[in-house]
C-alpha positions as a printed Julia matrix, in Angstrom:
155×3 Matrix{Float64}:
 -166.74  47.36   -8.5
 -166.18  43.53   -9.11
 -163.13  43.76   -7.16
 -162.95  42.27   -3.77
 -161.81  44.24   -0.86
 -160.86  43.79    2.82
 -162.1   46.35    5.79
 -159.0   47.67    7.63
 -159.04  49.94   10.83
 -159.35  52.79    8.53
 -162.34  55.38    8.37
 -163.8   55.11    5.13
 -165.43  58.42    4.04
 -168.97  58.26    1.55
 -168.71  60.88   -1.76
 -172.19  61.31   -3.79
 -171.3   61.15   -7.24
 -173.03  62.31  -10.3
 -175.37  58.78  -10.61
 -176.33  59.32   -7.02
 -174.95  56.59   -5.84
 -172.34  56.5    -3.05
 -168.53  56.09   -3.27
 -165.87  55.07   -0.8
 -163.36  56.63   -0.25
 -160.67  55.66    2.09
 -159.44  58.08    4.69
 -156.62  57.86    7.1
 -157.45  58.37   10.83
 -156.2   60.77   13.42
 -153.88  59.96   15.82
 -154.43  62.6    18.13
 -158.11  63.45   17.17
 -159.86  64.74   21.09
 -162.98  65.77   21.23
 -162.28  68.52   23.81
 -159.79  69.78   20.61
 -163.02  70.23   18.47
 -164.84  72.08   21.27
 -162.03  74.45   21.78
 -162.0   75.35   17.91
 -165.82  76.25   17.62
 -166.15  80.13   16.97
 -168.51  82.47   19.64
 -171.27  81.9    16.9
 -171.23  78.32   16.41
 -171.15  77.59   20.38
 -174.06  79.98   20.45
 -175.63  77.69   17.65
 -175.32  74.69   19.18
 -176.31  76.12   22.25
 -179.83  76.77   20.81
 -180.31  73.63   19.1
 -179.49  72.16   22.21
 -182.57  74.04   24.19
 -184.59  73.84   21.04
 -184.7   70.16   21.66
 -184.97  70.31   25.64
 -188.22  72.3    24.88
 -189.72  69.94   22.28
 -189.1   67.28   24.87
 -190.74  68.98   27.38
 -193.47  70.32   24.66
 -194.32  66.33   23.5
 -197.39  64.68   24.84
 -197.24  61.06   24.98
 -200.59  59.21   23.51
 -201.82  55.97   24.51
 -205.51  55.96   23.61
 -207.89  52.58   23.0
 -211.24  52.42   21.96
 -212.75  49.36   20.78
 -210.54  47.43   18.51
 -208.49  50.46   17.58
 -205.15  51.1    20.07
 -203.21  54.41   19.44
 -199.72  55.59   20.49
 -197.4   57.98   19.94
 -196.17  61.79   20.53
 -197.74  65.14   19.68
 -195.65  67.7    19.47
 -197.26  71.17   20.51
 -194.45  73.41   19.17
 -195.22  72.53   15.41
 -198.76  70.92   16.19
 -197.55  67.46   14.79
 -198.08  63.99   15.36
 -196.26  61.03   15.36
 -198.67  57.78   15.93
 -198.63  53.82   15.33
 -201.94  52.69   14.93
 -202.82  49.05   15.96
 -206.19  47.66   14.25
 -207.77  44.26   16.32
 -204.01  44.63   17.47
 -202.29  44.76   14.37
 -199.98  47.78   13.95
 -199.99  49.31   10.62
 -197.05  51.29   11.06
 -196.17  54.79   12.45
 -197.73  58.02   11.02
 -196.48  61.4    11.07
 -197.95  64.79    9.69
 -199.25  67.72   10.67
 -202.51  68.34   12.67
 -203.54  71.67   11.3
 -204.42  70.1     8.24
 -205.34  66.44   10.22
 -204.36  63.4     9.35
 -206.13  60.61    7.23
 -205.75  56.76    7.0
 -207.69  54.58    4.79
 -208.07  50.61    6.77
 -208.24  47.92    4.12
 -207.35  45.2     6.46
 -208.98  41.54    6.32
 -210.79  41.83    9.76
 -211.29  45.64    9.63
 -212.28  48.46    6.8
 -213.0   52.06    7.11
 -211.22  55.16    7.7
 -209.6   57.48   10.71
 -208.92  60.65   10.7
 -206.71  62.32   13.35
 -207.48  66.69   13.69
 -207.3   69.84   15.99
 -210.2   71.12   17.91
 -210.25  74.2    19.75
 -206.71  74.52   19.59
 -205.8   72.48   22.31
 -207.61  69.69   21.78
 -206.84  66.07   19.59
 -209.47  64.56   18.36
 -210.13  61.34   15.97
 -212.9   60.74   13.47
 -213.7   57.01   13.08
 -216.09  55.1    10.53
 -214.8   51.17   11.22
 -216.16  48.23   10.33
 -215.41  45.45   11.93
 -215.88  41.68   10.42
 -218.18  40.61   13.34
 -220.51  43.19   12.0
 -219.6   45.53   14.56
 -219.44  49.53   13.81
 -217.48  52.11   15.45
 -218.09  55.6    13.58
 -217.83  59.31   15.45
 -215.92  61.84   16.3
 -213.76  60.88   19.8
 -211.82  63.31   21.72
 -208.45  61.48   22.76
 -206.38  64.02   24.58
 -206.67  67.53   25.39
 -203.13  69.58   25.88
């Protein structure tokens, strides 16, 4: 692996070996590769396939509900997705993000704040079944509280 080597025009295909690690391999290209060639080849089954992945993930998108909710010193956004009742969310704190979230609603989900301005916990859940809702006990350096249950969207 010590050896030095120099990147050609050439695909280079990646082979998991036994240590887990990745290998290079180097593969020679096709001339006459065409994409319409690959569509042509795909049997009744895999067209149907792709076919419903590709409506699968027109109805998610039309299934996702954006969230951009603020309340106090706490600023959330991100996507819930009603089809699997999930949640994708970046949570800012006295507007520092903490970094994106994701799991699913049915059992909530929990974040413990340890920051330097802020401490406490949130809690994002299901209520009703169409309902998202956030538990907050904050506590806020200025002395400040915020702690309750706060509906944020309903869907």
């Amino acid at each position: 692996m010590s050896e030095e080597t120099t990147q050609t025009s050439s695909i280079v295909k990646l082979q998991k070996n036994e240590w887990e690690e990745y290998e290079a391999e180097e593969v020679e290209p096709e001339d006459d590769y065409d994409e319409e060639d690959e569509e042509e080849e795909l049997t009744d089954f895999e067209q149907a396939e792709r076919d419903f992945q590709e409506r699968l993930r027109q109805r998610r998108e039309l299934e996702s509900v954006k969230i951009d909710w603020k309340f106090g010193p706490v600023w959330n956004q991100g996507i819930l997705d009603q089809y699997d009742i999930t949640l994708k969310v970046t949570p800012s704190y006295n507007g520092l993000k903490v970094g994106t979230i994701e799991g699913s609603l049915r059992e909530g989900i929990y974040l413990n704040i340890n920051l330097y301005q802020i401490t406490g916990v949130q809690k994002w859940y299901i209520q009703d079944g169409n309902q998202l809702w956030t538990y907050l006990d904050l506590k806020v350096e200025s002395g400040e509280t915020f702690k309750g249950n706060y509906r944020i969207k309903v869907f």
